[in-house]
Amino acid sequence: MTFNKELPKAYNSQDYEDQIYQKWEESGLFNPEVCVAQGICQKNAETYTIVLPPPNITDKLHLGHGVMIAIEDILIRYYRMNGYRTLWIPGTDHAAIATQNVVEKKLLKEENKTRHDLGREKFLEKVWEFVRNTQSTILQQIRKSGASLDWSREAFTLDDQRQKAVRRMFVEMYQEGVIYQGYRLVNWCPRCQSTLSDDEVDHQETSAKFYTFQYSKDFPFAISTTRPETKLGDTAVAVNPKDKRYQKYIGQQFDLDFCGVTLHLKIIGDPQVDMKLGTGALGVTPAHSMIDYEMAMKNKLEIVKVINEEGRIEDGMGNFSGLSVLVARQRIVDQLRDSELLINEEDINNNLSICYRCDTAIEPLPSKQWFVSVDKKLKRLNGKSLKEAAIDVAKKQKVKFTPDRFYKRYIDWMENLHDWCISRQIWFGHQLPVWYKGDEVWVPKKDTELVLTRHALTDWNQKGIIQGKTDVPLDELGIEDLKSKLNIFKEQGFDLIICSPLMRARQTAEIINEELGVPIIIEDLLKERNYGVFEGRKVADIKKAFPEYYQDKINYKVEQAETYQDLSVRVKNFLDKVIKEHSDKKILVISHHAMVRTFQMVMNGETDNQKLSDYKLPFGEVASYHILDDKYDLSDWQQDTDSLDTWFSSGMWTFSTLGWPDKTADLKNYHPTQMLETGYEIITLWVSRMIMMTLFAMKEIPFEDVYLHGMVLDKDGKKMSKSKGNGIDPFDIISKYGADAMRLSLVIGSTPGNDTRLSEDKIAAFRNFTNKLWNIARYILSSIDFDKASEEIDPKSCSLSDGWILDKMSELITNTRKNIEEYKFSLAGEQMRDFTWNDLADWYVEVSKFEKTNKDAILLMILKDLLKLWHPYMPFVTETIWQEIDSNSMLMVEQYPDSKVYDKLVKKAKLQTADFDLVKNIITAIRNIRAEYQIKPAQKIKVILHAGKKAELLKAQSEIIKNLFTRIDILEIEVSGDKPGQAAMAAVQGVEIIVPLAELIDIAKEKDRISKRIDELQKLAKGIDAKLGNDAFKKNAPAAIITKENEKLAAYLDEAERLKKQSENLK
RNA sequence: GGGCGUAUAGCUCAGAUGGUUAGAGUGCUACAUUGACAUUGUAGAGGUCCCAGGUUCAAUUCCUGGUACGCCCACCA
């Protein structure tokens, strides 16, 4: 049987990628549970988990994301093919402040409005619209890259489950005293109207004036500053205690008038003060300088706030109040000059703090904010603080860094870490779970989650009959339908089920509980509405008979029936009972149509009866509600309007994506994860926080390995950015060259932690390679006989070339496995490429064209295993080819190749595979002679080999030597013999190659060529000779090196000797 | 100011616990071309391994110092 499909000549990625991805995704095999169910991996197989660092939804993906996806997908596919229960979790990051800023800028540009013009609710609508947009683009882009992510577990840092997790984290940290509210100096951006954490502050070199002046004539000496306006809030003057000029003043108190504002200044000594800078005396402004604030804390100084949140001077500052900072500065300088207090003005370069989002100058100012303490000792961390615990796990190598130099950076950063300000005055993000009522502050301790669902279908439901108290059991269809939907309830970490007493609900509960195995509580309050006279009648009939009922379901009194008001009382009673008896649990509530919709109304604080019809929960769906402490009605309370720093929620990513705080199966199975792969620029921002937060919440590490990739720069080594217009859009690349080519170009030729430059030429080169692989497959598939190829390989019939390629393949498999496991992705890729192109295509496939042993089985085996090896790197082209070979299976879940299969064959074939290298070298040497002597391609040549011991071996390989682009018509292989005078000669590993050339060569030129080569050899020989003549060398160098040097010397001299003779023979 | 990284072919980058005639891809040059592939084949040219010292029998590799570029952190009152 031959392969009867003709593949297209060139691999056009666009024709295949989307449909291949669809096939993978539809198979469900990105999900490890599906793999287990299909027997692809063992139920108790080791797990391998990576969480995808969630891209910010501020913008579409860039090439940095491309690197991240490529590397992670390589690992995931590799481990999946090796039988691990492999999980890769997708998601996106809401990036609170960044996203809000993007939308604000857009709003300003398009509608000339600020967020305050719109108001919180309207503005957030805009943000969400933007989020949905970019989010879907990003998720599409990730698919386009070929990422084998388990989409059934997709998460968003701001979705319901993550909100719950964040709330729980905040509450736990608050209870432990890790989170606290404090009046502290913070970085304030007057434009964003928000605090910024230290790492959200950028620095910019600016020119500034450095003023030296006296506060007043009453003050004994001068100070220097770049910010005279802040001096209105000075409460001390600091000098170096060693400074002889000022020592005597330390401890004294001065009350004076500074430009119309009264200051009370204490003179303090502080060794931090630089005696040489300015006058050596420093005005201390605790409210607006970090260093001054520290001094104020040490010396218990008063804090006077001068600048407000708008960047203007506070009230009570004489005639400066209300002025902007810059205007106030000018006024003060003018006034000082007028009163002859200004001594000096100097131009200096100043490093200005600016907002990393909007470049506005930062005002440090005191403000009431929420903080995470990194120094508080915690019982749950065995008395260590977050900082200490996070340092500890790195030092103990529980978390390892690749490359390891980032370990140092991590430790340095952690050791200098200060408390983390987590509140941001922005609207988009996780609102702080803090509520106020008057002076009361409430941080809820308990979070009871009620997941509502309806019972499965009964016969009456199917027929549209109103069913209240009548105890109709589930029918077969209903049971079947429910069983198909059980995955909705599975692995959610429910603590218990509370269920209506009616049979249909109890049956539903029992079926669901077969998966969950939790207690079931029967609750009378959850039974269906008493429908009175409606009971047992068809809905269609009722609609006809009681049209008024459908006008106003709430108020219409059905005879003998409960009203919706009655139901809402029942719901409230139920809620009270739950809070009392089952608070802080995750509860599955199984009830009925009318009850469930009433429940939803109550939980949403809805009183408008007209909205009843908005509340409907279809069969097989769930609605989730939270009760915080004992309050399901929060209308009296006002929630804090601030949002959390975005890193708070992304710091929880490794466990929040697995379902924490619910006790899910995912958490048990997949945490801690195996590795985190991300860019080195966020090691401090993100990696460190993940480690701290995971230690706090889980008391374990988030991941075992951290792999840090470098940045992708443009071909000139510049950062790619939109404003520079030098960015390469990964998705232009994919449509032009294919996702495989892009992945290769990002992975091969770059090493961990180092930036790489990328140009389109490089990508094109890898596109060429995908095409090469395609054509290798195309040739093999069209030339082999499938019946023969399916026969077992008989080692005894293997030729020298067969043994050689099998040996090479074995080596390749071993190396590739090792390199991937050691994160040497580039090296693994290079070796695979070298094998594919240089060994397989250029030699073995060429040999197979005329060597008449049965190579079909070997070619097919190597092709299939090569596709497997390449699959993690280039999933699309390899799967496409695989589908051509066998469309009933999927390469993605094939077993990764095993080198032992090849080793066994080679061993049994008993071939000296190194001998094939000799043949190769001889062929190359002959080609070389043809090129060097410019022998026309059409011209056939005679070649004589003086082969010594290898004569017999080479005779057996003579077909290969004659046919591999050497164009030989006569090949004579002898042990030794005479050399013709006019001939081109070369030697390879002791075999002399003689090509008689008769009149073809220019003797003078040839002699010249030979003598140049002899010179070269003599130089080499001389070097070694000197070395060998050196006693110190002989004494100190290892014996192996000395032997090697001797061998080299002999070879050089040998070749030189031979060339000399050859030259003499030329006439 | 402190710390880290990088410097190897025209370009992009590998490399070795110190001993190689220092590698790959791309680019360049020459030749070839209907039978898997011009997204190809064959061959070739191309390197003071940034500089200066040191250690060593031996340094492109290790150490010290310098230069250039990049990054991180701190701070500039």
Coordinates of C-alpha atoms in Angstrom, one line a residue, chain A residues 50-517:
Chain A
I50 CA 1.8 25.9 35.2
V51 CA -0.4 28.9 35.6
L52 CA -0.2 31.3 32.6
P53 CA 0.9 34.7 33.8
P54 CA -2.3 36.5 33.1
P55 CA -1.8 39.2 30.4
N56 CA -3.1 42.7 31.3
I57 CA -6.3 43.4 29.5
T58 CA -5.0 46.9 28.7
D59 CA -3.9 45.9 25.2
K60 CA -3.5 43.1 22.8
L61 CA -0.5 40.7 23.2
H62 CA 3.0 41.5 22.1
L63 CA 6.0 39.4 21.4
G64 CA 7.0 39.1 25.0
H65 CA 3.8 37.2 25.5
G66 CA 4.8 35.1 22.5
V67 CA 8.0 34.0 24.2
M68 CA 6.0 33.2 27.4
I69 CA 3.4 31.1 25.5
A70 CA 6.0 29.3 23.4
I71 CA 8.2 28.2 26.4
E72 CA 5.3 27.2 28.6
D73 CA 3.6 25.3 25.8
I74 CA 6.8 23.4 25.1
L75 CA 6.9 22.3 28.7
I76 CA 3.2 21.5 28.9
R77 CA 3.2 19.5 25.7
Y78 CA 6.4 17.7 26.6
Y79 CA 5.1 16.6 30.0
R80 CA 1.7 15.7 28.6
M81 CA 3.4 13.5 26.0
N82 CA 5.3 11.9 28.8
G83 CA 2.2 10.8 30.7
Y84 CA 1.9 13.5 33.3
R85 CA -1.4 14.8 34.4
T86 CA -0.6 18.1 32.8
L87 CA -2.5 21.3 33.5
W88 CA -2.0 24.8 32.2
I89 CA -4.4 27.4 33.4
P90 CA -5.4 30.4 31.2
G91 CA -6.5 33.7 32.4
T92 CA -6.2 37.5 32.2
D93 CA -5.4 40.3 34.6
H94 CA -7.7 43.3 35.2
A95 CA -4.6 45.5 35.9
A96 CA -6.7 47.9 37.9
I97 CA -4.9 51.2 37.6
A98 CA -3.5 50.6 34.2
T99 CA -6.8 49.7 32.7
Q100 CA -8.6 52.6 34.3
N101 CA -6.0 54.9 32.9
V102 CA -6.3 53.6 29.4
V103 CA -10.1 54.0 29.5
E104 CA -9.8 57.4 31.0
K105 CA -7.4 58.6 28.3
K106 CA -9.7 57.2 25.6
L107 CA -12.7 58.9 27.2
L108 CA -10.9 62.2 27.3
K109 CA -9.8 61.9 23.7
E110 CA -13.0 60.8 22.3
E111 CA -15.6 62.6 24.4
N112 CA -13.5 65.2 26.2
K113 CA -14.8 63.9 29.5
T114 CA -13.2 62.8 32.8
R115 CA -14.3 59.8 34.8
H116 CA -15.9 62.2 37.3
D117 CA -18.1 63.7 34.6
L118 CA -19.5 60.2 34.0
G119 CA -19.8 59.0 37.6
R120 CA -18.7 55.8 39.0
E121 CA -21.3 53.5 37.6
K122 CA -21.3 54.8 34.0
F123 CA -17.6 54.9 34.0
L124 CA -17.3 51.3 35.2
E125 CA -19.7 50.3 32.4
K126 CA -17.2 51.8 29.9
V127 CA -14.3 50.0 31.5
W128 CA -16.1 46.7 31.4
E129 CA -17.0 47.2 27.7
F130 CA -13.3 47.8 27.0
V131 CA -12.3 44.8 29.1
R132 CA -14.6 42.5 27.3
N133 CA -13.2 43.7 24.0
T134 CA -9.5 43.4 24.7
Q135 CA -10.1 40.2 26.7
S136 CA -11.6 38.4 23.8
T137 CA -8.9 39.6 21.5
I138 CA -6.3 38.3 23.8
L139 CA -7.9 34.9 24.3
Q140 CA -8.1 34.6 20.5
Q141 CA -4.5 35.5 20.2
I142 CA -3.4 33.0 22.7
R143 CA -5.3 30.3 20.7
K144 CA -3.6 31.4 17.5
S145 CA -0.2 30.8 19.1
G146 CA -1.1 27.2 19.6
A147 CA -1.2 27.2 23.4
S148 CA -2.6 24.0 24.8
L149 CA -4.4 25.7 27.8
D150 CA -7.3 24.1 29.6
W151 CA -9.9 26.6 28.7
S152 CA -12.5 25.0 31.0
R153 CA -10.5 26.5 33.9
E154 CA -10.2 30.0 32.4
A155 CA -10.0 32.7 35.1
F156 CA -9.9 36.5 35.4
T157 CA -8.4 38.3 38.3
L158 CA -11.7 40.1 38.8
D159 CA -14.3 37.4 38.2
D160 CA -16.6 36.2 40.9
Q161 CA -14.5 33.4 42.2
R162 CA -11.4 35.6 42.3
Q163 CA -13.4 38.3 44.1
K164 CA -14.4 35.8 46.7
A165 CA -10.8 34.8 47.1
V166 CA -9.5 38.3 47.4
R167 CA -12.2 39.1 49.9
R168 CA -11.2 36.1 52.0
M169 CA -7.5 36.9 51.8
F170 CA -8.1 40.4 52.9
V171 CA -10.2 39.3 55.8
E172 CA -7.7 36.7 56.9
M173 CA -4.9 39.1 56.7
Y174 CA -6.9 41.7 58.5
Q175 CA -7.7 39.3 61.3
E176 CA -4.1 38.3 61.7
G177 CA -3.2 42.0 61.8
V178 CA -1.2 41.8 58.6
I179 CA -3.5 44.2 56.9
Y180 CA -3.9 47.5 58.8
Q181 CA -5.0 51.0 58.2
G182 CA -2.5 53.7 58.8
Y183 CA -1.8 57.4 58.4
R184 CA 1.4 57.3 56.4
L185 CA 3.4 59.1 53.9
V186 CA 2.4 57.7 50.5
N187 CA 3.3 58.5 46.9
W188 CA 0.4 60.5 45.6
C189 CA -0.3 61.2 42.0
P190 CA -2.4 64.4 41.8
R191 CA -3.6 63.6 38.3
C192 CA -4.6 60.0 39.0
Q193 CA -5.9 61.1 42.4
S194 CA -4.5 57.9 43.8
T195 CA -1.6 56.5 45.8
L196 CA 1.0 54.6 44.1
S197 CA 3.2 51.9 45.5
D198 CA 7.0 52.5 45.5
D199 CA 7.4 50.4 42.4
E200 CA 4.8 52.4 40.4
V201 CA 7.0 55.5 40.7
D202 CA 9.4 56.3 37.9
H203 CA 12.3 58.7 38.0
Q204 CA 13.1 61.3 35.5
E205 CA 16.1 63.5 35.2
T206 CA 15.1 67.1 35.2
S207 CA 16.9 70.4 35.8
A208 CA 15.9 72.2 38.9
K209 CA 17.0 75.2 41.0
F210 CA 18.7 74.5 44.3
Y211 CA 17.9 77.4 46.6
T212 CA 19.9 78.4 49.7
F213 CA 18.3 80.8 52.1
Q214 CA 17.5 81.6 55.7
Y215 CA 14.0 81.1 57.1
S216 CA 14.2 84.5 58.7
K217 CA 16.6 86.9 60.1
D218 CA 15.9 85.4 63.5
F219 CA 17.3 82.0 62.4
P220 CA 21.1 81.6 62.9
F221 CA 22.0 79.8 59.6
A222 CA 20.8 79.0 56.1
I223 CA 19.4 75.8 54.6
S224 CA 19.1 74.5 51.0
T225 CA 16.2 73.0 49.1
T226 CA 14.8 72.5 45.7
R227 CA 11.3 72.8 47.1
P228 CA 10.9 76.1 49.1
E229 CA 7.1 75.7 49.1
T230 CA 7.3 72.6 51.3
K231 CA 9.3 74.6 53.9
L232 CA 6.0 75.9 55.1
G233 CA 5.6 72.6 56.8
D234 CA 9.0 72.3 58.3
T235 CA 9.1 71.2 61.9
A236 CA 12.8 70.8 62.4
V237 CA 16.2 71.5 61.0
A238 CA 18.6 68.6 60.8
V239 CA 22.3 68.8 60.9
N240 CA 25.0 66.2 61.1
P241 CA 26.0 65.7 64.8
K242 CA 29.7 65.8 63.7
D243 CA 29.3 69.2 62.1
K244 CA 31.2 71.6 64.2
R245 CA 29.4 74.6 62.6
Y246 CA 26.0 73.5 64.0
Q247 CA 26.7 71.2 66.9
K248 CA 26.0 73.8 69.5
Y249 CA 22.4 74.4 68.2
I250 CA 21.2 70.8 68.5
G251 CA 18.3 70.6 70.9
Q252 CA 17.4 74.2 70.6
Q253 CA 14.0 75.4 69.6
F254 CA 13.2 78.3 67.3
D255 CA 9.8 79.9 66.8
L256 CA 9.9 82.2 63.8
D257 CA 8.1 83.8 60.9
F258 CA 8.7 82.3 57.5
C259 CA 7.1 84.3 54.8
G260 CA 4.1 85.1 57.0
V261 CA 3.7 81.6 58.4
T262 CA 4.8 80.7 61.9
L263 CA 7.2 77.7 62.2
H264 CA 8.3 75.9 65.3
L265 CA 11.7 74.4 64.5
K266 CA 13.7 72.0 66.6
I267 CA 17.3 71.5 65.7
I268 CA 18.1 67.8 65.5
G269 CA 21.2 65.8 64.8
D270 CA 21.1 63.1 62.3
P271 CA 24.0 61.2 60.8
Q272 CA 22.2 60.9 57.4
V273 CA 22.8 64.6 56.8
D274 CA 25.5 65.2 54.2
M275 CA 27.8 68.0 55.6
K276 CA 29.1 68.9 52.2
L277 CA 25.7 69.3 50.5
G278 CA 24.4 72.8 50.4
T279 CA 24.9 74.5 53.8
G280 CA 25.0 71.1 55.5
A281 CA 21.7 71.9 57.2
L282 CA 18.4 70.5 56.1
G283 CA 14.9 71.7 56.7
V284 CA 12.8 68.8 57.8
T285 CA 9.4 68.5 56.1
P286 CA 7.9 65.3 57.6
A287 CA 4.7 65.5 55.5
H288 CA 6.3 65.7 52.1
S289 CA 9.5 63.8 52.0
M290 CA 10.2 60.2 52.8
I291 CA 13.5 60.8 54.5
D292 CA 12.1 63.6 56.5
Y293 CA 9.2 61.5 57.6
E294 CA 11.6 58.9 58.9
M295 CA 13.5 61.5 60.9
A296 CA 10.2 62.8 62.2
M297 CA 9.3 59.4 63.4
K298 CA 12.6 59.0 65.1
N299 CA 12.5 62.4 66.8
K300 CA 8.7 62.4 67.4
L301 CA 8.3 65.6 65.4
E302 CA 5.0 67.2 64.5
I303 CA 3.7 66.5 60.9
V304 CA 2.3 69.5 59.1
K305 CA 0.6 68.9 55.8
V306 CA 1.3 71.7 53.3
I307 CA 0.1 70.2 50.0
N308 CA -3.3 68.7 49.5
E309 CA -4.5 66.0 47.2
E310 CA -5.0 68.4 44.3
G311 CA -1.4 69.5 44.5
R312 CA -2.3 72.8 46.0
I313 CA -1.2 74.5 49.3
E314 CA -3.4 73.7 52.2
D315 CA -5.5 76.2 54.1
G316 CA -3.9 78.1 56.9
M317 CA -0.6 78.8 55.0
G318 CA -0.9 82.6 54.9
N319 CA -1.4 84.0 51.5
F320 CA 0.0 80.9 49.8
S321 CA -3.1 78.8 50.6
G322 CA -4.9 77.5 47.4
L323 CA -1.9 78.2 45.1
S324 CA -0.5 75.4 43.0
V325 CA 2.8 74.1 44.1
L326 CA 4.8 75.8 41.3
V327 CA 3.2 79.2 41.8
A328 CA 3.7 79.0 45.5
R329 CA 7.4 78.1 45.0
Q330 CA 7.9 81.2 42.8
R331 CA 6.1 83.5 45.3
I332 CA 8.2 82.2 48.2
V333 CA 11.4 82.6 46.3
D334 CA 10.4 86.2 45.3
Q335 CA 9.5 87.0 48.9
L336 CA 12.8 85.6 50.2
R337 CA 14.7 87.6 47.6
D338 CA 12.9 90.8 48.5
S339 CA 13.6 90.3 52.2
E340 CA 17.3 89.6 51.3
L341 CA 17.1 86.1 52.8
L342 CA 17.9 84.3 49.6
I343 CA 21.6 83.6 49.5
N344 CA 22.1 81.5 46.5
E345 CA 20.3 79.9 43.4
E346 CA 22.0 77.1 41.6
D347 CA 21.0 75.0 38.6
I348 CA 21.2 71.3 39.3
N349 CA 20.1 68.1 37.9
N350 CA 17.3 66.6 39.9
N351 CA 15.8 63.2 39.8
L352 CA 12.1 63.8 39.8
S353 CA 9.6 61.2 40.9
I354 CA 6.8 60.7 38.4
C355 CA 3.8 58.6 38.0
Y356 CA 4.6 55.5 35.9
R357 CA 1.2 55.8 34.2
C358 CA 0.8 59.4 33.4
D359 CA 4.2 61.0 34.1
T360 CA 2.8 63.5 36.5
A361 CA 5.1 64.6 39.3
I362 CA 4.5 62.7 42.5
E363 CA 3.7 64.4 45.7
P364 CA 4.6 62.5 48.8
L365 CA 1.9 63.3 51.3
P366 CA 0.4 61.8 54.4
S367 CA -2.8 59.9 53.9
K368 CA -5.0 57.3 55.5
Q369 CA -4.3 54.1 53.6
W370 CA -4.4 50.3 54.0
F371 CA -1.1 48.4 54.2
V372 CA 0.2 44.9 54.3
S373 CA 2.8 44.5 57.0
V374 CA 5.7 42.4 55.8
D375 CA 7.4 42.5 59.2
K376 CA 4.7 41.3 61.5
K377 CA 5.5 37.9 63.0
L378 CA 2.9 35.3 62.3
K379 CA 1.9 32.2 64.2
R380 CA 0.8 30.5 61.0
L381 CA 4.3 31.0 59.6
N382 CA 6.0 29.6 62.7
G383 CA 6.7 33.0 64.1
K384 CA 8.2 34.4 60.8
S385 CA 7.0 37.5 59.0
L386 CA 5.9 37.4 55.4
K387 CA 9.3 38.8 54.5
E388 CA 11.3 36.3 56.4
A389 CA 9.2 33.3 55.2
A390 CA 9.6 34.4 51.6
I391 CA 13.3 34.8 52.0
D392 CA 13.5 31.5 53.7
V393 CA 12.0 29.4 51.0
A394 CA 14.4 30.9 48.4
K395 CA 17.4 30.3 50.6
K396 CA 16.4 26.8 51.3
Q397 CA 16.0 26.2 47.5
K398 CA 12.4 25.3 47.8
V399 CA 11.9 27.9 45.1
K400 CA 14.7 27.8 42.5
F401 CA 15.5 30.5 40.0
T402 CA 16.7 30.1 36.4
P403 CA 19.0 31.7 35.6
D404 CA 20.2 31.7 39.2
R405 CA 21.5 35.2 39.3
F406 CA 17.9 36.3 39.8
Y407 CA 17.9 34.6 43.1
K408 CA 20.2 37.4 44.3
R409 CA 18.0 40.0 43.0
Y410 CA 15.0 38.5 44.7
I411 CA 16.8 38.3 48.0
D412 CA 18.0 41.9 47.8
W413 CA 14.6 43.1 47.0
M414 CA 12.9 41.1 49.8
E415 CA 15.4 42.2 52.4
N416 CA 14.7 45.9 51.6
L417 CA 11.0 45.5 51.4
H418 CA 8.8 47.9 53.3
D419 CA 5.1 47.6 54.2
W420 CA 3.0 47.5 51.1
C421 CA 0.3 50.1 50.5
I422 CA -2.5 48.2 48.9
S423 CA -5.3 50.8 48.6
R424 CA -5.7 52.7 45.4
Q425 CA -8.1 55.6 44.9
I426 CA -9.5 54.2 41.7
W427 CA -12.8 52.8 40.7
F428 CA -11.9 49.8 38.7
G429 CA -10.7 46.8 40.6
H430 CA -11.4 44.9 43.8
Q431 CA -13.2 47.2 46.0
L432 CA -11.9 47.0 49.6
P433 CA -14.1 44.6 51.6
V434 CA -14.5 47.2 54.3
W435 CA -17.9 48.7 55.2
Y436 CA -18.8 51.8 57.1
K437 CA -21.9 52.9 58.9
G438 CA -21.3 56.2 60.7
D439 CA -18.2 55.7 62.7
E440 CA -18.6 51.9 62.6
V441 CA -16.0 50.0 60.6
W442 CA -16.8 46.5 59.5
V443 CA -14.6 44.0 57.9
P444 CA -16.7 40.8 57.5
K445 CA -15.1 37.7 58.9
K446 CA -17.4 35.2 57.4
D447 CA -18.3 34.5 53.9
T448 CA -21.1 32.0 53.4
E449 CA -21.6 31.1 49.8
L450 CA -25.0 29.8 48.6
V451 CA -25.0 28.2 45.2
L452 CA -28.6 28.0 44.0
T453 CA -29.9 25.5 41.6
R454 CA -33.2 23.8 40.7
H455 CA -34.1 20.2 40.8
A456 CA -33.9 18.2 37.6
L457 CA -36.9 17.7 35.3
T458 CA -39.9 15.6 36.1
D459 CA -42.6 14.3 33.8
W460 CA -44.8 17.2 34.8
N461 CA -42.1 19.7 34.0
Q462 CA -41.7 18.2 30.6
K463 CA -45.4 18.5 30.0
G464 CA -45.7 22.0 31.3
I465 CA -47.9 21.2 34.3
I466 CA -47.7 23.4 37.4
Q467 CA -46.2 21.4 40.2
G468 CA -46.0 22.6 43.7
K469 CA -46.6 20.3 46.6
T470 CA -47.3 17.2 44.4
D471 CA -44.5 14.8 44.9
V472 CA -43.7 13.8 41.3
P473 CA -40.4 12.0 40.9
L474 CA -37.8 12.7 38.3
D475 CA -38.3 11.0 35.0
E476 CA -35.7 9.2 33.0
L477 CA -35.0 12.1 30.7
G478 CA -34.6 14.4 33.7
I479 CA -32.1 12.1 35.3
E480 CA -30.2 11.6 32.1
D481 CA -30.0 15.4 31.5
L482 CA -28.8 16.0 35.1
K483 CA -26.1 13.3 34.8
S484 CA -24.8 15.1 31.7
K485 CA -24.5 18.3 33.7
L486 CA -22.8 16.9 36.8
N487 CA -19.5 18.6 35.9
I488 CA -21.0 21.9 36.9
F489 CA -21.1 20.7 40.5
K490 CA -18.0 18.6 40.6
E491 CA -14.8 19.8 42.2
Q492 CA -16.3 23.0 43.5
G493 CA -15.5 22.3 47.1
F494 CA -19.1 22.3 48.5
D495 CA -19.3 21.7 52.2
L496 CA -22.9 20.6 52.2
I497 CA -26.2 20.4 50.3
I498 CA -29.4 21.9 51.6
C499 CA -32.4 20.6 49.8
S500 CA -36.1 20.9 49.6
P501 CA -38.0 18.0 51.1
L502 CA -39.8 17.2 47.9
M503 CA -38.8 14.0 46.2
R504 CA -37.7 15.6 42.9
A505 CA -35.3 17.8 44.8
R506 CA -34.0 15.0 47.1
Q507 CA -33.4 12.8 44.1
T508 CA -31.5 15.6 42.4
A509 CA -29.4 16.1 45.6
E510 CA -28.6 12.4 45.8
I511 CA -27.5 12.1 42.2
I512 CA -25.3 15.2 42.5
N513 CA -23.9 14.0 45.8
E514 CA -22.7 10.7 44.3
E515 CA -19.8 13.0 43.0
L516 CA -19.5 15.2 46.1
G517 CA -20.1 12.9 49.1

